[in-house]
Amino acid sequence: MRRGAVRSVVVAGLLALGAGVPGPAQASVADGPVADGPEADVAYHGRVALAGSRLRIWLVPENDGPAALPNATLRVRLSAELADRQELSGGCARAGSREVVCETGPLPLHGRGRHVALQLELRERTPEVAVRVDTWWNGGATDRNHANNEHVVLALDTGDTYAF
């Protein structure tokens, strides 16, 4: 996917959320029922590893239903600053000095979206990084179970892999 196309997907998600700045309006979409939207149960499972200033994240979005979703956007937030230059996977874009967002692709009922692999370079080496993964945009779907799509993983600078 071309970088411009990725930006278009992310910008479309921002506009759909209203002005693109996460706040109370966006929280109501994810936290409460939406009259016209489907109901889905988005979940993320994956691994995180930190070695030096390189952070590797691999995850798979899943949907336990009861409805399929045409697309969603997951957000990865870090406790450490990213280096200025990043080579991001297709479908992903930088959303701030410590944030990356990625589209999931279609999430079929009781199925998986596309695998997301990120190799992020941190601005400087740090002994640990807290990695927060959550759903940033889900097309207006209601998701009553946030326990499986909101994760915080502490990765130590050991090269070890931490699963969530």
Backbone as a ProteinNet text record, in pm:
[ID]
protein_1_A
[PRIMARY]
MRRGAVRSVVVAGLLALGAGVPGPAQASVADGPVADGPEADVAYHGRVALAGSRLRIWLVPENDGPAALPNATLRVRLSAELADRQELSGGCARAGSREVVCETGPLPLHGRGRHVALQLELRERTPEVAVRVDTWWNGGATDRNHANNEHVVLALDTGDTYAF
[TERTIARY]
85.2	0	90.1	58.1	135.9	117.1	221.1	217.4	100.9	71.7	-40	-173.2	-185.1	-308.7	-327.4	-218.2	-225.5	-273.5	-215.4	-258	-406.7	-453.9	-595.6	-683.5	-643.6	-719.8	-720.9	-605.4	-596.3	-673.5	-659.2	-731.6	-882.1	-925.4	-1067.8	-1116.1	-1035	-1069.7	-1077	-983.5	-984	-1110.2	-1144	-1262.1	-1389.4	-1392.9	-1510	-1530	-1419.6	-1427.3	-1455.4	-1451.9	-1482	-1357.9	-1296.8	-1181.4	-1052.2	-1057.4	-935.6	-857.9	-904.6	-832	-905.9	-841.5	-910.3	-962.2	-1084.4	-1145.1	-1277.5	-1363.1	-1488.7	-1577.5	-1577.5	-1663.2	-1621	-1491.3	-1443.5	-1469.5	-1454.4	-1476	-1619	-1715.5	-1854	-1877.3	-1805	-1819.9	-1773.7	-1659.1	-1603.9	-1667.8	-1711	-1754.4	-1903.4	-1982.7	-2126.3	-2192.3	-2318.1	-2390.4	-2406.2	-2400.2	-2424.3	-2549.2	-2648.4	-2779.3	-2773	-2696.2	-2697.5	-2581.1	-2484.9	-2365.8	-2384.4	-2303.1	-2307.5	-2243.7	-2258.8	-2188.9	-2081	-1960.4	-1847.9	-1763.8	-1682	-1590.2	-1449.8	-1383	-1247.5	-1149	-1050.6	-947.9	-811.9	-707.8	-571.3	-488.8	-409	-315.7	-182.4	-74.7	53.4	171.1	283.8	411.1	483.9	563.7	644.5	783.8	887.6	1026.4	1105.3	1187.8	1272.9	1418.8	1499.2	1643.3	1714.6	1787.1	1851.3	1744.3	1752.4	1651.1	1550.5	1549.2	1456.3	1345.9	1221.1	1103.9	1030.4	1011.3	937.1	800.5	697.9	560.8	498.1	438.3	367.6	231.9	124.9	-6.3	-105.8	-210.2	-318	-450.1	-525.8	-659.1	-758.7	-853.6	-956.5	-1092.4	-1195.2	-1332.1	-1415.8	-1467.9	-1553	-1701.3	-1732.2	-1869	-1952.3	-2079.6	-2163.1	-2171.1	-2102.6	-2106.6	-1964.3	-1950.1	-1821.2	-1799.5	-1672.7	-1639.1	-1558.3	-1587.5	-1511.3	-1368.1	-1344.4	-1210.1	-1216	-1101.7	-1087	-946.5	-920.6	-787.1	-740.1	-626.9	-569.6	-464.2	-442.3	-345	-241.7	-115.4	-4.5	56.3	52.7	111.3	227	333.3	455	485	557.9	602.3	731.9	789.6	914.5	891.1	970.4	956.9	1014.7	947.5	995.9	1104.6	1196.1	1294.1	1219.2	1281.5	1215.1	1177.7	1264	1238.7	1197.8	1089.5	1038.8	1003.3	1032.7	984.4	868.5	747.4	629.7	570.8	505.2	435.8	324.6	286.6	173.5	48.8	-31.6	-152.8	-131.1	-7.2	25.1	76.3	52.4	98.5	131.7	224.4	260.6	152.8	112.1	5.7	54.4	182.4	238.4	379.5	439.4	578.1	591.3	478.9	480.2	368.3	308.6	193.1	203.5	151.2	136.3	-4	-70.5	-201.4	-191.1	-266.8	-264.4	-405.9	-438.6	-567.8	-559.7	-671.2	-674.9	-710.4	-771.1	-830.7	-963.9	-1033.7	-1163.2	-1149.8	-1245.6	-1250.9	-1377.5	-1364.1	-1483.2	-1535.9	-1660.6	-1721.6	-1641.9	-1597.7	-1516.6	-1391.2	-1328.9	-1209.8	-1103.6	-995.3	-879.5	-862.2	-803.8	-763.2	-620.5	-561.9	-424.5	-326	-219.8	-114.7	-43.2	-14.4	53.9	190.7	294.7	431.1	496.5	545.1	611	751.9	847.6	983.1	1009.1	992.2	1001.3	1137.5	1189.4	1316.1	1283.3	1335.1	1313.3	1416.2	1379.8	1470.1	1601.1	1590.6	1710.3	1685.4	1792.7	1781.7	1722.3	1634.1	1569.6	1562.2	1567.5	1566.2	1432.4	1323.6	1191.7	1099	998.6	897.2	761.4	666.8	527.7	461.9	402.6	335.8	186.4	108.1	-37.5	-98.6	-183.5	-252.4	-401.8	-472.1	-616.8	-679.4	-811.7	-885.2	-905.3	-863.2	-875.9	-1002.7	-1039.8	-1160	-1212.4	-1343.2	-1399.4	-1521.9	-1531.8	-1641.6	-1776.4	-1776.4	-1901.9	-1963.3	-1888.7	-1941	-1942.8	-2031.3	-2036.2	-1950	-1862.4	-1777.2	-1790.4	-1863.6	-1891.6	-1779.4	-1684.1	-1577.3	-1443.2	-1401	-1273.5	-1154.5	-1180.7	-1072.1	-979.2	-1028.8	-945.6	-893.2	-923	-867.8	-798.2	-776.8	-699.3	-591.3	-467	-356	-245.4	-177.9	-56.1	49.3	161.6	268.9	396.6	466.7	594.8	703.9	780.8	890	1022.1	1102.6	1234.1	1339.3	1444.9	1552.6	1640.7	1582.4	1652.3	1649.2	1562.8	1541.5	1438.5	1393	1290.2	1157.7	1075.8	945	838.7	748.9	638.9	508.9	424.3	299.9	181.7	81.7	-43.6	-159.9
-116.5	0	123.3	218.1	340.7	422.9	498.2	580.3	678.6	739.6	832.5	764.7	639.8	565.7	537.3	506.9	483.8	609.5	722.7	848.4	872.6	837.7	856.7	773.9	648.3	561.7	620.5	663.8	719.5	850.3	936.5	1063.4	1037.5	940.3	907.2	863.3	784.6	743.1	861.1	954	1073.9	1155.5	1173.4	1252.4	1184.3	1052.3	979.5	995.9	1016	1033.1	1176.4	1267.5	1406.2	1482.4	1550.6	1638.8	1564.1	1436.1	1358.1	1367	1435.6	1442.8	1355.3	1248.6	1160.7	1238.9	1215.6	1285.2	1221.7	1292.9	1235	1184.1	1251	1205.1	1067.1	1043.2	912.7	807.6	844.4	749.1	696.7	780.7	736	630.9	636.8	536.1	400.2	396.5	269.7	221.5	313.9	275.7	250.3	304.5	290.6	242	202.3	154.3	263.6	223.8	313.3	261	345.5	301.4	231.2	284.1	229.5	135	122.8	42.6	-102.9	-188.8	-331.1	-353.9	-472.2	-509.6	-610.2	-586.4	-675.5	-686.7	-787.7	-805.5	-817.5	-701.6	-697.1	-735.2	-816.6	-859.5	-854.3	-835.4	-836	-935.7	-1010.9	-1104.6	-1085.6	-1085.6	-1064.4	-1075.2	-1021.7	-1027.1	-894.6	-862.4	-741	-778	-719.8	-743.3	-613.7	-582.2	-463.6	-507.4	-462.2	-489.8	-361.8	-301.8	-174.1	-68.4	0.8	102.6	53.4	-75.9	-133.4	-210.2	-172	-235.9	-310.9	-440.4	-521.5	-555.3	-534	-565.6	-647.1	-758.2	-843	-873.4	-846.2	-876.4	-914.1	-979.6	-1023.4	-973.8	-894.4	-856	-968.5	-986.7	-1088.8	-1027.9	-1091.8	-1047.7	-1168.2	-1165.9	-1274.6	-1248.5	-1138.4	-1114.1	-1039.4	-1030.2	-1107.7	-1057.1	-946.1	-897.7	-882	-895.5	-870.8	-719.9	-678.1	-536.5	-522	-420.5	-400.6	-354.7	-289.2	-240.4	-181.8	-170.3	-102.5	-45	40.2	97.6	70.4	5.2	-18.5	88.3	116.1	218	154.2	189.2	147.1	273.5	284	399.6	351.6	429.3	391.3	489.6	442.8	530.5	601.8	567.9	629.5	692.7	793.4	863.4	780.3	788.8	724.2	809.5	744.6	817.5	892.8	996.7	1079.1	999.2	911.7	834.7	693.4	649	513.8	453	326.6	250.4	167	208.7	141.9	43.6	-56.7	-156	-90	-150.8	-102.1	-96.9	5.7	21	87.1	128.4	192.4	333.9	421	559.3	609.1	699.4	760.4	860.9	860.5	950.2	1045	1047.7	1134.5	1091.3	1156.9	1124.8	989.5	936.5	806.9	714.9	742.8	665.6	623.4	504.4	452.4	393.5	415.2	354.5	266	155.5	61	12.6	-0.5	-58.6	-209.3	-269.4	-413.7	-489.5	-420.3	-489.5	-547	-616.8	-674	-769.2	-760.7	-851	-935.1	-1054.3	-1137.9	-1189	-1227.6	-1287.1	-1411.2	-1417.1	-1526.9	-1550.6	-1439	-1450.3	-1349.1	-1354.1	-1268.6	-1165.5	-1053.2	-951.3	-978.4	-880.3	-897.7	-891.1	-965.8	-962.8	-828.6	-767.5	-638.3	-659.8	-623.8	-635.4	-497.5	-451.6	-321.9	-340.3	-277.1	-267.3	-119.3	-75.1	66.9	99.6	212	261	370.2	354.8	455.1	566.7	684.3	799	769.2	702.7	664.9	533	469	342.6	367.2	277.5	287.8	148.1	136.7	3.6	-69.8	5.2	-56	37	-22.2	53.8	-8.6	75.8	30.1	46.9	-60.6	-61.2	-77.7	18.6	14.3	-10.4	-111.3	-145.4	-133.2	-63.1	-53.9	-24.7	-25	8.3	158.4	220.1	364.3	400.1	318	339.7	204.4	184.1	55.4	70	182	201.2	223.1	260.6	285.3	162.4	54.3	-68.9	-56.9	-130.2	-141.8	-260.3	-240.6	-347.8	-345	-439.5	-441.4	-503.9	-568.1	-637.2	-571.7	-476.9	-408.5	-483.7	-587.8	-661.4	-729.1	-758.6	-829.7	-740.2	-609.6	-520.8	-399	-398	-293.2	-362.1	-350.2	-419.2	-320.6	-349.4	-277.7	-384.3	-374.6	-472	-396.6	-440.1	-381	-466.3	-406.7	-477.4	-427.4	-518.7	-484.7	-497.4	-418.2	-420.3	-544.1	-659.8	-787.2	-866.4	-823.6	-900.8	-1010.2	-1029.2	-1131.7	-1089.1	-1189.3	-1165.8	-1174.4	-1076.6	-1071.5	-1084.1	-1178.6	-1206.5	-1137.6	-1104.9	-1051.1	-1108.9
0	0	0	-83	-90.4	35.8	71.8	191.8	188.4	71.4	58.7	84.8	39.7	62	210.5	279.9	423.6	493.5	455.8	516.7	491.1	371.7	339.4	431.5	457.1	545.7	686.7	733.4	868.2	876.6	776.7	777.1	772.6	693.5	688.8	826.6	895.7	1032	1126.2	1111.7	1194.8	1170.6	1044.8	1011.8	1060.3	1048.9	1095.1	1245	1316.2	1460.6	1500.9	1407.6	1439.6	1477.5	1384.1	1402.4	1425.6	1449.1	1456.5	1584.2	1684.3	1810.5	1909.7	1958.8	2051.9	2171.7	2206.7	2318.5	2353.2	2426.2	2471.7	2359.4	2243.5	2133.5	2086.8	2078.7	2035.3	2142.3	2267.1	2374.6	2372.3	2336.6	2336.1	2228.1	2117.7	2013.4	2064.8	2131	2177	2306	2392.4	2525.5	2539.1	2449.7	2466.4	2340.4	2350.4	2234.2	2128.7	2004.5	1892.7	1823.5	1807.5	1759.6	1624.5	1529	1394.7	1365.6	1454.2	1427.1	1464.8	1404.7	1439.5	1576.4	1628.7	1751	1714.2	1763.7	1736.7	1862.4	1869.7	1981.8	1926.5	1913.9	1859.9	1969.9	1935.3	2030.3	1961.3	2040.6	1988.3	2067.4	1995.4	2057.2	1986.6	2063.2	1998.2	2092.1	2044.5	2118.1	2103	2204.3	2207.1	2253.7	2190.8	2234.3	2217.9	2317.8	2316	2325.8	2231.3	2232.5	2190.2	2282.9	2253.4	2233	2121.5	2092.1	1987.5	1960.6	1862.5	1934.2	1903.5	1961.7	1851.1	1869.9	1773.2	1831	1749.5	1789.8	1677.7	1713.7	1618.5	1680	1606.9	1662.5	1554.7	1599.9	1511.7	1570.2	1493.8	1538.6	1508.9	1597.5	1580.4	1610.4	1561.9	1587	1626.1	1749.2	1796.8	1772.2	1699.8	1657.1	1759.7	1739	1648.7	1504.5	1469.6	1331.2	1277.6	1148.6	1082.9	1073.7	1064.3	1045.8	917.6	836.6	713.9	740.4	854	887.6	1027.2	1089.3	1218.3	1221.3	1318.2	1334.4	1475.8	1487.5	1619	1645.6	1773.1	1812.4	1903.9	1880.9	1965.9	2025.3	2158.7	2227.6	2313.3	2314.2	2386.3	2497.7	2598.9	2706.6	2669.8	2557.2	2510.4	2373.9	2342.6	2214.3	2100	1986.4	1865.5	1800.5	1731.3	1651	1541.6	1487.9	1386.8	1262.9	1217.5	1095.1	1130.6	1068	1089.6	954.7	937.2	822.5	874.3	843.2	896.4	796.4	848.2	766.2	688	576.6	499.3	584.6	567.3	645.3	779.9	808.6	936.6	912.7	1010.6	1001.9	1142.3	1146.8	1274.6	1312.4	1439.5	1484.4	1593.2	1620.2	1722.4	1756.1	1853.6	1888.4	1956.6	2006.8	2075.7	2028.4	1914	1867.7	1722.4	1695.8	1560.8	1551.7	1439.3	1414.9	1291.1	1292.5	1180.7	1152.8	1024	989.9	1006.1	1042.3	1063.5	936.9	840.3	727.7	772.5	684.7	721.8	840	931.1	1046.3	1034.7	975.2	955.9	1090	1089.9	1208.5	1248.3	1371.4	1424.1	1339.6	1297.3	1213.9	1251.4	1175.8	1201.4	1091.1	1129.5	1033.5	989.8	922.7	874.5	990.6	980.5	1081.6	1070.6	1184	1188.3	1252.6	1179.3	1231.4	1226.7	1339.6	1348.9	1404.1	1339.8	1393.7	1412.9	1536.9	1568.1	1628.3	1587.5	1641.5	1743.2	1864.8	1968.4	1953.7	2002.5	1995.8	2069.2	2183.7	2259.3	2331	2368.3	2439.8	2577.6	2619.7	2749.5	2811.2	2944.7	3006.3	2993.5	2969.9	2956.6	2879.7	2817.8	2746.3	2776.2	2815.7	2829	2692	2642.8	2513.1	2538.4	2493	2508.2	2370.9	2362.2	2237.5	2264	2175.1	2187.9	2052.3	2049.3	1927.6	1924.9	1815.6	1801.5	1726.1	1628.5	1548.8	1505.5	1516.6	1477	1388.5	1318.8	1225.3	1291.2	1417.7	1487.4	1550.3	1555.6	1616	1768.2	1829.3	1974	2014	2110.3	2162.1	2313.5	2367.5	2510.9	2593.3	2529	2601.3	2569.9	2651	2627.5	2688.3	2764.6	2829.5	2728.8	2608.2	2511.7	2399.7	2405.5	2303.1	2362	2491.6	2556.9	2639.4	2594.1	2659.7	2695.9	2805.9	2842.7	2870.1	2797.5	2811.7	2845.3	2948.8	2983.8	2921.1	2831.1	2763.8	2821.1	2871.7	2925.1	2815.5	2825.6	2726	2746.4	2717.4	2730.6	2600.5	2507.3	2385.1	2403.2	2528.1	2554.9	2493.7	2460.5	2402.6	2510.3	2511.8	2605.8	2527.6	2567.7	2495.1	2561.6	2481.6	2532.7	2452
[MASK]
++++++++++++++++++++++++++++++++++++++++++++++++++++++++++++++++++++++++++++++++++++++++++++++++++++++++++++++++++++++++++++++++++++++++++++++++++++++++++++++++++++

